[in-house]
PDB file of C-alpha atoms in Angstrom:
ATOM      1  CA  UNK A   1      -9.266  16.736   1.262  1.00  0.00           C
ATOM      2  CA  UNK A   2     -11.891  19.400   2.033  1.00  0.00           C
ATOM      3  CA  UNK A   3     -11.507  23.178   2.356  1.00  0.00           C
ATOM      4  CA  UNK A   4     -13.664  24.809   5.036  1.00  0.00           C
ATOM      5  CA  UNK A   5     -15.992  27.725   4.370  1.00  0.00           C
ATOM      6  CA  UNK A   6     -14.283  31.116   4.930  1.00  0.00           C
ATOM      7  CA  UNK A   7     -16.553  32.114   7.817  1.00  0.00           C
ATOM      8  CA  UNK A   8     -15.841  28.950   9.813  1.00  0.00           C
ATOM      9  CA  UNK A   9     -12.178  29.135   8.917  1.00  0.00           C
ATOM     10  CA  UNK A  10     -11.887  32.706  10.167  1.00  0.00           C
ATOM     11  CA  UNK A  11     -13.678  31.828  13.410  1.00  0.00           C
ATOM     12  CA  UNK A  12     -11.333  28.939  14.148  1.00  0.00           C
ATOM     13  CA  UNK A  13      -8.254  30.890  13.164  1.00  0.00           C
ATOM     14  CA  UNK A  14      -9.355  33.675  15.455  1.00  0.00           C
ATOM     15  CA  UNK A  15      -9.495  31.171  18.300  1.00  0.00           C
ATOM     16  CA  UNK A  16      -6.073  29.880  17.394  1.00  0.00           C
ATOM     17  CA  UNK A  17      -4.718  33.413  17.314  1.00  0.00           C
ATOM     18  CA  UNK A  18      -6.166  34.216  20.724  1.00  0.00           C
ATOM     19  CA  UNK A  19      -4.378  31.253  22.297  1.00  0.00           C
ATOM     20  CA  UNK A  20      -1.169  31.174  20.315  1.00  0.00           C
ATOM     21  CA  UNK A  21      -0.746  34.865  19.416  1.00  0.00           C
ATOM     22  CA  UNK A  22       0.338  33.884  15.896  1.00  0.00           C
ATOM     23  CA  UNK A  23      -1.490  35.474  12.979  1.00  0.00           C
ATOM     24  CA  UNK A  24       0.973  36.949  10.491  1.00  0.00           C
ATOM     25  CA  UNK A  25       1.245  35.253   7.107  1.00  0.00           C
ATOM     26  CA  UNK A  26      -1.069  32.861   5.296  1.00  0.00           C
ATOM     27  CA  UNK A  27      -2.909  29.970   6.937  1.00  0.00           C
ATOM     28  CA  UNK A  28      -4.760  26.909   5.711  1.00  0.00           C
ATOM     29  CA  UNK A  29      -7.420  24.541   6.975  1.00  0.00           C
ATOM     30  CA  UNK A  30      -7.666  21.054   5.508  1.00  0.00           C
ATOM     31  CA  UNK A  31      -9.667  17.906   6.196  1.00  0.00           C
ATOM     32  CA  UNK A  32      -8.368  14.456   5.251  1.00  0.00           C
ATOM     33  CA  UNK A  33     -10.801  11.577   4.719  1.00  0.00           C
ATOM     34  CA  UNK A  34      -9.865   7.876   4.732  1.00  0.00           C
ATOM     35  CA  UNK A  35     -12.140   4.879   4.163  1.00  0.00           C
ATOM     36  CA  UNK A  36     -10.846   1.294   4.381  1.00  0.00           C
ATOM     37  CA  UNK A  37     -12.804  -1.841   3.472  1.00  0.00           C
ATOM     38  CA  UNK A  38     -12.750  -4.847   5.781  1.00  0.00           C
ATOM     39  CA  UNK A  39     -12.522  -8.583   5.014  1.00  0.00           C
ATOM     40  CA  UNK A  40     -15.754 -10.110   3.806  1.00  0.00           C
ATOM     41  CA  UNK A  41     -18.789  -7.856   3.911  1.00  0.00           C
ATOM     42  CA  UNK A  42     -17.961  -6.051   7.167  1.00  0.00           C
ATOM     43  CA  UNK A  43     -18.639  -2.332   7.495  1.00  0.00           C
ATOM     44  CA  UNK A  44     -15.718  -0.219   6.309  1.00  0.00           C
ATOM     45  CA  UNK A  45     -13.668   2.009   8.613  1.00  0.00           C
ATOM     46  CA  UNK A  46     -13.861   5.783   8.171  1.00  0.00           C
ATOM     47  CA  UNK A  47     -11.417   8.327   9.589  1.00  0.00           C
ATOM     48  CA  UNK A  48     -11.496  12.112   9.218  1.00  0.00           C
ATOM     49  CA  UNK A  49      -8.923  14.547  10.616  1.00  0.00           C
ATOM     50  CA  UNK A  50      -8.826  18.338  10.379  1.00  0.00           C
ATOM     51  CA  UNK A  51      -5.677  20.479  10.284  1.00  0.00           C
ATOM     52  CA  UNK A  52      -5.012  24.179  10.655  1.00  0.00           C
ATOM     53  CA  UNK A  53      -1.644  24.616   9.024  1.00  0.00           C
ATOM     54  CA  UNK A  54       0.289  21.624  10.413  1.00  0.00           C
ATOM     55  CA  UNK A  55      -1.687  21.263  13.643  1.00  0.00           C
ATOM     56  CA  UNK A  56      -4.448  18.687  13.999  1.00  0.00           C
ATOM     57  CA  UNK A  57      -7.460  20.240  15.682  1.00  0.00           C
ATOM     58  CA  UNK A  58     -10.326  17.761  15.065  1.00  0.00           C
ATOM     59  CA  UNK A  59     -10.830  14.028  14.524  1.00  0.00           C
ATOM     60  CA  UNK A  60     -13.667  11.614  13.736  1.00  0.00           C
ATOM     61  CA  UNK A  61     -13.150   7.829  14.015  1.00  0.00           C
ATOM     62  CA  UNK A  62     -15.998   5.486  13.068  1.00  0.00           C
ATOM     63  CA  UNK A  63     -14.445   2.719  15.211  1.00  0.00           C
ATOM     64  CA  UNK A  64     -14.762   4.758  18.402  1.00  0.00           C
ATOM     65  CA  UNK A  65     -17.200   3.539  21.051  1.00  0.00           C
ATOM     66  CA  UNK A  66     -19.319   6.639  20.385  1.00  0.00           C
ATOM     67  CA  UNK A  67     -18.236   8.107  17.020  1.00  0.00           C
ATOM     68  CA  UNK A  68     -18.166  11.891  17.240  1.00  0.00           C
ATOM     69  CA  UNK A  69     -16.100  14.756  15.890  1.00  0.00           C
ATOM     70  CA  UNK A  70     -13.744  15.565  18.755  1.00  0.00           C
ATOM     71  CA  UNK A  71     -11.351  18.482  19.420  1.00  0.00           C
ATOM     72  CA  UNK A  72      -7.623  17.821  19.222  1.00  0.00           C
ATOM     73  CA  UNK A  73      -6.245  21.288  20.064  1.00  0.00           C
ATOM     74  CA  UNK A  74      -6.874  23.430  23.170  1.00  0.00           C
ATOM     75  CA  UNK A  75      -7.873  26.523  21.225  1.00  0.00           C
ATOM     76  CA  UNK A  76     -10.743  24.738  19.418  1.00  0.00           C
ATOM     77  CA  UNK A  77     -12.339  23.428  22.611  1.00  0.00           C
ATOM     78  CA  UNK A  78     -13.996  26.833  23.056  1.00  0.00           C
ATOM     79  CA  UNK A  79     -16.427  25.987  20.251  1.00  0.00           C
ATOM     80  CA  UNK A  80     -19.920  25.300  21.588  1.00  0.00           C
ATOM     81  CA  UNK A  81     -21.778  21.954  21.500  1.00  0.00           C
ATOM     82  CA  UNK A  82     -23.791  23.053  18.456  1.00  0.00           C
ATOM     83  CA  UNK A  83     -20.614  23.237  16.387  1.00  0.00           C
ATOM     84  CA  UNK A  84     -19.470  19.750  17.403  1.00  0.00           C
ATOM     85  CA  UNK A  85     -22.919  18.273  16.831  1.00  0.00           C
ATOM     86  CA  UNK A  86     -23.018  19.789  13.363  1.00  0.00           C
ATOM     87  CA  UNK A  87     -19.527  18.492  12.595  1.00  0.00           C
ATOM     88  CA  UNK A  88     -20.463  15.029  13.876  1.00  0.00           C
ATOM     89  CA  UNK A  89     -23.524  14.867  11.620  1.00  0.00           C
ATOM     90  CA  UNK A  90     -21.473  16.016   8.654  1.00  0.00           C
ATOM     91  CA  UNK A  91     -18.747  13.408   9.302  1.00  0.00           C
ATOM     92  CA  UNK A  92     -21.352  10.664   9.791  1.00  0.00           C
ATOM     93  CA  UNK A  93     -22.917  11.524   6.435  1.00  0.00           C
ATOM     94  CA  UNK A  94     -19.531  11.462   4.723  1.00  0.00           C
ATOM     95  CA  UNK A  95     -18.737   8.083   6.295  1.00  0.00           C
ATOM     96  CA  UNK A  96     -21.955   6.691   4.821  1.00  0.00           C
ATOM     97  CA  UNK A  97     -21.106   8.164   1.421  1.00  0.00           C
ATOM     98  CA  UNK A  98     -17.568   6.752   1.452  1.00  0.00           C
ATOM     99  CA  UNK A  99     -18.880   3.289   2.367  1.00  0.00           C
ATOM    100  CA  UNK A 100     -21.201   3.416  -0.621  1.00  0.00           C
ATOM    101  CA  UNK A 101     -18.284   4.323  -2.874  1.00  0.00           C
ATOM    102  CA  UNK A 102     -16.233   1.417  -1.526  1.00  0.00           C
ATOM    103  CA  UNK A 103     -19.104  -0.998  -2.169  1.00  0.00           C
ATOM    104  CA  UNK A 104     -19.323   0.287  -5.739  1.00  0.00           C
ATOM    105  CA  UNK A 105     -15.598  -0.319  -6.204  1.00  0.00           C
ATOM    106  CA  UNK A 106     -15.865  -3.831  -4.814  1.00  0.00           C
ATOM    107  CA  UNK A 107     -18.697  -4.543  -7.212  1.00  0.00           C
ATOM    108  CA  UNK A 108     -16.578  -3.190 -10.059  1.00  0.00           C
ATOM    109  CA  UNK A 109     -13.804  -5.624  -9.131  1.00  0.00           C
ATOM    110  CA  UNK A 110     -16.321  -8.446  -8.602  1.00  0.00           C
ATOM    111  CA  UNK A 111     -15.636  -8.457  -4.865  1.00  0.00           C
ATOM    112  CA  UNK A 112     -19.172  -8.033  -3.550  1.00  0.00           C
ATOM    113  CA  UNK A 113     -18.633 -11.400  -1.858  1.00  0.00           C
ATOM    114  CA  UNK A 114     -15.741 -13.680  -1.032  1.00  0.00           C
ATOM    115  CA  UNK A 115     -14.050 -15.363  -4.008  1.00  0.00           C
ATOM    116  CA  UNK A 116     -12.753 -18.886  -3.234  1.00  0.00           C
ATOM    117  CA  UNK A 117      -9.167 -19.732  -4.173  1.00  0.00           C
ATOM    118  CA  UNK A 118      -8.234 -21.881  -7.147  1.00  0.00           C
ATOM    119  CA  UNK A 119      -5.845 -24.483  -5.722  1.00  0.00           C
ATOM    120  CA  UNK A 120      -3.383 -27.001  -7.141  1.00  0.00           C
ATOM    121  CA  UNK A 121      -0.026 -28.625  -6.301  1.00  0.00           C
ATOM    122  CA  UNK A 122       3.065 -28.539  -8.516  1.00  0.00           C
ATOM    123  CA  UNK A 123       6.045 -30.915  -8.513  1.00  0.00           C
ATOM    124  CA  UNK A 124       9.670 -29.698  -8.764  1.00  0.00           C
ATOM    125  CA  UNK A 125      12.530 -32.270  -8.601  1.00  0.00           C
ATOM    126  CA  UNK A 126      15.594 -31.140  -6.625  1.00  0.00           C
ATOM    127  CA  UNK A 127      17.732 -34.278  -6.893  1.00  0.00           C
ATOM    128  CA  UNK A 128      17.340 -38.018  -7.377  1.00  0.00           C
ATOM    129  CA  UNK A 129      16.167 -38.323  -3.773  1.00  0.00           C
ATOM    130  CA  UNK A 130      14.161 -35.136  -3.084  1.00  0.00           C
ATOM    131  CA  UNK A 131      11.428 -33.031  -4.686  1.00  0.00           C
ATOM    132  CA  UNK A 132       9.654 -29.796  -3.799  1.00  0.00           C
ATOM    133  CA  UNK A 133       5.861 -29.817  -3.606  1.00  0.00           C
ATOM    134  CA  UNK A 134       4.346 -26.344  -3.951  1.00  0.00           C
ATOM    135  CA  UNK A 135       0.709 -25.707  -3.002  1.00  0.00           C
ATOM    136  CA  UNK A 136      -0.867 -22.780  -4.876  1.00  0.00           C
ATOM    137  CA  UNK A 137      -3.902 -20.667  -3.972  1.00  0.00           C
ATOM    138  CA  UNK A 138      -4.858 -18.212  -6.729  1.00  0.00           C
ATOM    139  CA  UNK A 139      -7.543 -15.602  -7.508  1.00  0.00           C
ATOM    140  CA  UNK A 140      -9.056 -15.397  -4.006  1.00  0.00           C
ATOM    141  CA  UNK A 141     -10.626 -12.540  -2.031  1.00  0.00           C
ATOM    142  CA  UNK A 142     -10.335 -11.329   0.691  1.00  0.00           C
ATOM    143  CA  UNK A 143      -6.636 -11.704   1.439  1.00  0.00           C
ATOM    144  CA  UNK A 144      -6.910 -13.761   4.649  1.00  0.00           C
ATOM    145  CA  UNK A 145      -6.088 -17.420   3.909  1.00  0.00           C
ATOM    146  CA  UNK A 146      -4.375 -20.380   5.595  1.00  0.00           C
ATOM    147  CA  UNK A 147      -2.160 -22.908   3.773  1.00  0.00           C
ATOM    148  CA  UNK A 148      -0.826 -25.897   5.721  1.00  0.00           C
ATOM    149  CA  UNK A 149       1.141 -28.963   4.622  1.00  0.00           C
ATOM    150  CA  UNK A 150       0.630 -32.265   6.448  1.00  0.00           C
ATOM    151  CA  UNK A 151       2.474 -35.590   6.399  1.00  0.00           C
ATOM    152  CA  UNK A 152       0.083 -38.459   7.189  1.00  0.00           C
ATOM    153  CA  UNK A 153      -1.991 -36.063   9.304  1.00  0.00           C
ATOM    154  CA  UNK A 154       0.879 -34.263  11.080  1.00  0.00           C
ATOM    155  CA  UNK A 155       1.319 -30.520  10.501  1.00  0.00           C
ATOM    156  CA  UNK A 156       4.592 -29.454   8.876  1.00  0.00           C
ATOM    157  CA  UNK A 157       4.347 -25.770   9.779  1.00  0.00           C
ATOM    158  CA  UNK A 158       7.982 -25.589  10.884  1.00  0.00           C
ATOM    159  CA  UNK A 159       9.293 -27.358   7.784  1.00  0.00           C
ATOM    160  CA  UNK A 160       7.464 -25.531   5.002  1.00  0.00           C
ATOM    161  CA  UNK A 161       8.297 -22.377   3.074  1.00  0.00           C
ATOM    162  CA  UNK A 162       5.416 -19.889   3.120  1.00  0.00           C
ATOM    163  CA  UNK A 163       5.344 -16.636   1.148  1.00  0.00           C
ATOM    164  CA  UNK A 164       3.351 -13.543   2.057  1.00  0.00           C
ATOM    165  CA  UNK A 165      -0.044 -13.063   0.440  1.00  0.00           C
ATOM    166  CA  UNK A 166       0.448 -11.033  -2.741  1.00  0.00           C
ATOM    167  CA  UNK A 167      -1.926  -8.926  -4.868  1.00  0.00           C
ATOM    168  CA  UNK A 168      -2.708 -10.526  -8.214  1.00  0.00           C
ATOM    169  CA  UNK A 169      -3.226  -7.175  -9.953  1.00  0.00           C
ATOM    170  CA  UNK A 170      -6.963  -7.641 -10.560  1.00  0.00           C
ATOM    171  CA  UNK A 171      -8.221  -7.024  -7.026  1.00  0.00           C
ATOM    172  CA  UNK A 172      -7.676 -10.648  -5.978  1.00  0.00           C
ATOM    173  CA  UNK A 173      -4.758 -12.299  -4.162  1.00  0.00           C
ATOM    174  CA  UNK A 174      -2.383 -15.249  -4.471  1.00  0.00           C
ATOM    175  CA  UNK A 175      -0.181 -17.285  -2.134  1.00  0.00           C
ATOM    176  CA  UNK A 176       1.832 -20.520  -2.037  1.00  0.00           C
ATOM    177  CA  UNK A 177       3.418 -22.865   0.491  1.00  0.00           C
ATOM    178  CA  UNK A 178       6.167 -25.389  -0.315  1.00  0.00           C
ATOM    179  CA  UNK A 179       7.695 -28.421   1.370  1.00  0.00           C
ATOM    180  CA  UNK A 180      10.641 -30.682   0.447  1.00  0.00           C
ATOM    181  CA  UNK A 181       9.789 -34.410   0.486  1.00  0.00           C
ATOM    182  CA  UNK A 182      11.554 -37.699  -0.404  1.00  0.00           C
ATOM    183  CA  UNK A 183      11.073 -38.828  -3.993  1.00  0.00           C
ATOM    184  CA  UNK A 184       8.419 -41.515  -4.285  1.00  0.00           C
ATOM    185  CA  UNK A 185       6.564 -40.425  -1.122  1.00  0.00           C
ATOM    186  CA  UNK A 186       4.674 -37.484  -2.615  1.00  0.00           C
ATOM    187  CA  UNK A 187       1.259 -39.089  -2.042  1.00  0.00           C
ATOM    188  CA  UNK A 188       1.827 -39.094   1.735  1.00  0.00           C
ATOM    189  CA  UNK A 189       1.796 -35.274   1.802  1.00  0.00           C
ATOM    190  CA  UNK A 190      -1.360 -33.153   1.640  1.00  0.00           C
ATOM    191  CA  UNK A 191      -1.973 -29.405   1.467  1.00  0.00           C
ATOM    192  CA  UNK A 192      -4.918 -27.983   3.409  1.00  0.00           C
ATOM    193  CA  UNK A 193      -6.458 -24.636   2.379  1.00  0.00           C
ATOM    194  CA  UNK A 194      -8.865 -22.593   4.521  1.00  0.00           C
ATOM    195  CA  UNK A 195     -10.623 -19.470   3.232  1.00  0.00           C
ATOM    196  CA  UNK A 196     -13.957 -17.801   3.930  1.00  0.00           C
ATOM    197  CA  UNK A 197     -14.942 -18.261   0.285  1.00  0.00           C
ATOM    198  CA  UNK A 198     -14.794 -22.057   0.723  1.00  0.00           C
ATOM    199  CA  UNK A 199     -17.746 -23.904   2.287  1.00  0.00           C
ATOM    200  CA  UNK A 200     -15.185 -26.216   3.927  1.00  0.00           C
ATOM    201  CA  UNK A 201     -11.384 -26.578   3.905  1.00  0.00           C
ATOM    202  CA  UNK A 202      -9.896 -28.006   0.708  1.00  0.00           C
ATOM    203  CA  UNK A 203      -7.314 -30.815   0.696  1.00  0.00           C
ATOM    204  CA  UNK A 204      -4.911 -31.107  -2.240  1.00  0.00           C
ATOM    205  CA  UNK A 205      -2.124 -33.564  -3.070  1.00  0.00           C
ATOM    206  CA  UNK A 206       0.160 -33.854  -6.057  1.00  0.00           C
ATOM    207  CA  UNK A 207      -1.294 -35.913  -8.884  1.00  0.00           C
ATOM    208  CA  UNK A 208       0.885 -36.805 -11.889  1.00  0.00           C
ATOM    209  CA  UNK A 209      -0.492 -35.149 -15.005  1.00  0.00           C
ATOM    210  CA  UNK A 210      -1.606 -37.130 -18.053  1.00  0.00           C
ATOM    211  CA  UNK A 211       1.434 -35.790 -19.880  1.00  0.00           C
ATOM    212  CA  UNK A 212       3.733 -37.183 -17.187  1.00  0.00           C
ATOM    213  CA  UNK A 213       2.074 -40.596 -17.343  1.00  0.00           C
ATOM    214  CA  UNK A 214       2.320 -40.685 -21.137  1.00  0.00           C
ATOM    215  CA  UNK A 215       5.972 -39.666 -20.893  1.00  0.00           C
ATOM    216  CA  UNK A 216       6.724 -42.480 -18.436  1.00  0.00           C
ATOM    217  CA  UNK A 217       4.872 -45.045 -20.555  1.00  0.00           C
ATOM    218  CA  UNK A 218       6.805 -43.871 -23.607  1.00  0.00           C
ATOM    219  CA  UNK A 219      10.108 -44.413 -21.805  1.00  0.00           C
ATOM    220  CA  UNK A 220       9.057 -47.912 -20.692  1.00  0.00           C
ATOM    221  CA  UNK A 221       7.893 -48.831 -24.209  1.00  0.00           C
ATOM    222  CA  UNK A 222      11.165 -47.563 -25.652  1.00  0.00           C
ATOM    223  CA  UNK A 223      13.198 -49.683 -23.235  1.00  0.00           C
ATOM    224  CA  UNK A 224      11.161 -52.799 -24.040  1.00  0.00           C
ATOM    225  CA  UNK A 225      11.580 -52.197 -27.774  1.00  0.00           C
ATOM    226  CA  UNK A 226      15.320 -51.737 -27.286  1.00  0.00           C
ATOM    227  CA  UNK A 227      15.593 -55.020 -25.374  1.00  0.00           C
ATOM    228  CA  UNK A 228      13.574 -56.922 -27.972  1.00  0.00           C
ATOM    229  CA  UNK A 229      15.633 -55.485 -30.823  1.00  0.00           C
ATOM    230  CA  UNK A 230      18.852 -56.359 -29.034  1.00  0.00           C
ATOM    231  CA  UNK A 231      17.632 -59.899 -28.435  1.00  0.00           C
ATOM    232  CA  UNK A 232      16.744 -60.442 -32.103  1.00  0.00           C
ATOM    233  CA  UNK A 233      20.096 -59.069 -33.250  1.00  0.00           C
ATOM    234  CA  UNK A 234      21.899 -61.361 -30.817  1.00  0.00           C
ATOM    235  CA  UNK A 235      20.010 -64.414 -32.095  1.00  0.00           C
ATOM    236  CA  UNK A 236      20.835 -63.613 -35.725  1.00  0.00           C
ATOM    237  CA  UNK A 237      24.483 -63.028 -34.859  1.00  0.00           C
ATOM    238  CA  UNK A 238      24.765 -66.370 -33.074  1.00  0.00           C
ATOM    239  CA  UNK A 239      23.063 -68.224 -35.917  1.00  0.00           C
ATOM    240  CA  UNK A 240      25.309 -66.549 -38.449  1.00  0.00           C
ATOM    241  CA  UNK A 241      28.339 -67.920 -36.648  1.00  0.00           C
ATOM    242  CA  UNK A 242      26.886 -71.397 -36.028  1.00  0.00           C
ATOM    243  CA  UNK A 243      27.725 -72.756 -39.521  1.00  0.00           C
ATOM    244  CA  UNK A 244      24.124 -73.080 -40.676  1.00  0.00           C
ATOM    245  CA  UNK A 245      23.345 -76.275 -38.740  1.00  0.00           C
ATOM    246  CA  UNK A 246      19.891 -76.913 -37.336  1.00  0.00           C
ATOM    247  CA  UNK A 247      19.900 -76.322 -33.625  1.00  0.00           C
ATOM    248  CA  UNK A 248      18.010 -75.016 -30.647  1.00  0.00           C
ATOM    249  CA  UNK A 249      19.405 -71.739 -29.474  1.00  0.00           C
ATOM    250  CA  UNK A 250      18.655 -70.133 -26.181  1.00  0.00           C
ATOM    251  CA  UNK A 251      19.889 -67.010 -24.521  1.00  0.00           C
ATOM    252  CA  UNK A 252      18.743 -64.606 -21.867  1.00  0.00           C
ATOM    253  CA  UNK A 253      18.698 -60.827 -21.507  1.00  0.00           C
ATOM    254  CA  UNK A 254      17.923 -58.995 -18.277  1.00  0.00           C
ATOM    255  CA  UNK A 255      14.148 -59.091 -18.735  1.00  0.00           C
ATOM    256  CA  UNK A 256      13.371 -61.271 -21.803  1.00  0.00           C
ATOM    257  CA  UNK A 257      14.225 -64.944 -22.575  1.00  0.00           C
ATOM    258  CA  UNK A 258      13.994 -66.192 -26.186  1.00  0.00           C
ATOM    259  CA  UNK A 259      13.947 -69.851 -27.300  1.00  0.00           C
ATOM    260  CA  UNK A 260      13.629 -70.552 -31.015  1.00  0.00           C
ATOM    261  CA  UNK A 261      14.395 -73.180 -33.698  1.00  0.00           C
ATOM    262  CA  UNK A 262      16.316 -71.968 -36.757  1.00  0.00           C
ATOM    263  CA  UNK A 263      17.278 -73.837 -39.970  1.00  0.00           C
ATOM    264  CA  UNK A 264      18.914 -72.226 -42.968  1.00  0.00           C
ATOM    265  CA  UNK A 265      21.793 -72.773 -45.441  1.00  0.00           C
ATOM    266  CA  UNK A 266      24.446 -70.178 -46.030  1.00  0.00           C
ATOM    267  CA  UNK A 267      25.523 -69.623 -49.670  1.00  0.00           C
ATOM    268  CA  UNK A 268      28.919 -71.091 -50.640  1.00  0.00           C
TER     269      UNK A 268
END
């Protein structure tokens, strides 16, 4: 916000008084300045508006076809072209200054250029027959990004859950998209990520982690050990009840078949 010099303020208030016939009491003149950065390295937008009390009387918009300070109240239109030219030059200088400040802030937050997203897919079982695959995009800038799930090349836009892009708290952004798929068919689904920080779109699919593989192998090894132990116990039990005679014994379990020759004498 900027406060105008007393001489200019009095001149404008005098014009307002002449047209509105209101003068009693205190008055104020304020200018509000807004600068907004754009995606990528585009030039930022600058807006400046001036108020006398609660009435807007002037406006400068850098996005206008011909950016100039323009009147917004009838009583200020009486000011000559020199005044508006001076105000335009002043606003143009401030716009340049604000853009420099925004660039400094972007450099402070390491946003002088686009930051590509860090992407991965997580796996969340729902039931014995379904799982949720969630595609993550983290630590990217600017905020514009596209996440799309595909099943063997076909877009699943209507079937996926997509959250709004969210600030990460450090000047970057994050987003995810999820889809429910049949268990065992996870490898048929791919997530496609497009962002200006990426030289080309990224394709991700769920890959079982090393921990998951080790866990599965541990379960399989445990089952095999259990079957082998059960088979040995069964053989000993049968031999114990066979009277100690030499014989061939054979039995089968669901996955292992044992055939062995035993000969021993039980104590009397």
